[in-house]
């Protein structure tokens, strides 16, 4: 089967001349369907740059990126946005939920953008909420939910389009220990049910949940280790 992610010799250079920064210096990486990958590295090592490229928020200066078999390295902004909406579910450190709007409506949003009709949206959003253990909270608004519950709503929103890849950038960075455990338990369960997850984190305890650990130093992969 083709890998979900296949990047080959990806380089990213910011700026020119004196201000040039080589943020990625030739990164190659394939991720198979169903894998759970943690990416670690100190500040400035290129994690966000890599995440932006993997998430189709930016394109590489050179190298190739196949996402779910589609070459996205040279798409224009509009095509890139389409791929992003259809194939990737994002979870960020800040939950980015819409205030004064129910959990259900928040989760439905990506489906609304995709033009899915209302009854089908509701059905799929309810299913996604039950996958993160929040079926009972569908009518709650963000300020009526704990941080951990809000992040689980954000995970449901990331899942609802059935993306090829769930991409999480420091998803537990704003959470207390209990909520961190709850959110990681959701990721563990999603991965056991076959979801492909790439997670960026500073915390070794969080990375330990993944099946594979990748370490970036100065724009290069220096370690790629199978944990489970
Ligand atoms: P990390 O997320 O691991 O902290 P980044 O990917 O944000 O690392 O940054 C990698 C390198 O690229 C750093 O040296 C950073 O200063 C530089 N960099 C990141 N974004 C930009 C940008 N938009 N313009 C110029 N340099 C950047
Ligand atoms: Mg960063």
PDB file of C-alpha atoms in Angstrom, residues 97 102-108 121-140 145 149-160 186 189-190:
ATOM      1  CA  UNK A  97     -12.904  26.378  19.061  1.00  0.00           C
ATOM      2  CA  UNK A 102     -21.955  24.195  20.735  1.00  0.00           C
ATOM      3  CA  UNK A 103     -19.415  21.380  20.602  1.00  0.00           C
ATOM      4  CA  UNK A 104     -21.574  19.752  17.929  1.00  0.00           C
ATOM      5  CA  UNK A 105     -21.599  22.867  15.725  1.00  0.00           C
ATOM      6  CA  UNK A 106     -17.835  23.257  16.161  1.00  0.00           C
ATOM      7  CA  UNK A 107     -17.274  19.688  15.010  1.00  0.00           C
ATOM      8  CA  UNK A 108     -19.685  20.112  12.080  1.00  0.00           C
ATOM      9  CA  UNK A 121     -23.214  16.702   9.138  1.00  0.00           C
ATOM     10  CA  UNK A 122     -25.021  16.188  12.412  1.00  0.00           C
ATOM     11  CA  UNK A 123     -24.793  12.418  12.157  1.00  0.00           C
ATOM     12  CA  UNK A 124     -21.057  12.443  11.458  1.00  0.00           C
ATOM     13  CA  UNK A 125     -20.300  15.110  14.100  1.00  0.00           C
ATOM     14  CA  UNK A 126     -22.167  13.111  16.748  1.00  0.00           C
ATOM     15  CA  UNK A 127     -20.186  10.027  15.772  1.00  0.00           C
ATOM     16  CA  UNK A 128     -16.890  11.949  16.049  1.00  0.00           C
ATOM     17  CA  UNK A 129     -17.904  13.304  19.464  1.00  0.00           C
ATOM     18  CA  UNK A 130     -18.681   9.818  20.707  1.00  0.00           C
ATOM     19  CA  UNK A 131     -15.265   8.654  19.443  1.00  0.00           C
ATOM     20  CA  UNK A 132     -13.643  11.157  21.829  1.00  0.00           C
ATOM     21  CA  UNK A 133     -16.023  10.236  24.658  1.00  0.00           C
ATOM     22  CA  UNK A 134     -18.067  13.445  24.559  1.00  0.00           C
ATOM     23  CA  UNK A 135     -21.405  12.361  23.121  1.00  0.00           C
ATOM     24  CA  UNK A 136     -23.086  13.662  26.298  1.00  0.00           C
ATOM     25  CA  UNK A 137     -21.530  17.108  25.885  1.00  0.00           C
ATOM     26  CA  UNK A 138     -22.634  17.806  22.302  1.00  0.00           C
ATOM     27  CA  UNK A 139     -24.762  20.785  23.355  1.00  0.00           C
ATOM     28  CA  UNK A 140     -22.128  22.386  25.593  1.00  0.00           C
ATOM     29  CA  UNK A 145     -16.071  22.508  29.045  1.00  0.00           C
ATOM     30  CA  UNK A 149     -12.743  18.375  27.003  1.00  0.00           C
ATOM     31  CA  UNK A 150     -12.228  21.349  24.671  1.00  0.00           C
ATOM     32  CA  UNK A 151      -9.170  19.690  23.184  1.00  0.00           C
ATOM     33  CA  UNK A 152     -11.145  16.457  22.707  1.00  0.00           C
ATOM     34  CA  UNK A 153     -13.782  18.485  20.819  1.00  0.00           C
ATOM     35  CA  UNK A 154     -10.924  19.829  18.683  1.00  0.00           C
ATOM     36  CA  UNK A 155      -9.786  16.251  18.070  1.00  0.00           C
ATOM     37  CA  UNK A 156     -13.343  15.311  17.039  1.00  0.00           C
ATOM     38  CA  UNK A 157     -13.340  18.275  14.646  1.00  0.00           C
ATOM     39  CA  UNK A 158     -10.031  17.042  13.192  1.00  0.00           C
ATOM     40  CA  UNK A 159     -11.497  13.566  12.650  1.00  0.00           C
ATOM     41  CA  UNK A 160     -14.883  14.357  11.275  1.00  0.00           C
ATOM     42  CA  UNK A 186      -8.047   9.442  22.771  1.00  0.00           C
ATOM     43  CA  UNK A 189      -7.604   4.742  20.829  1.00  0.00           C
ATOM     44  CA  UNK A 190      -7.782   6.467  17.453  1.00  0.00           C
TER      45      UNK A 190
END
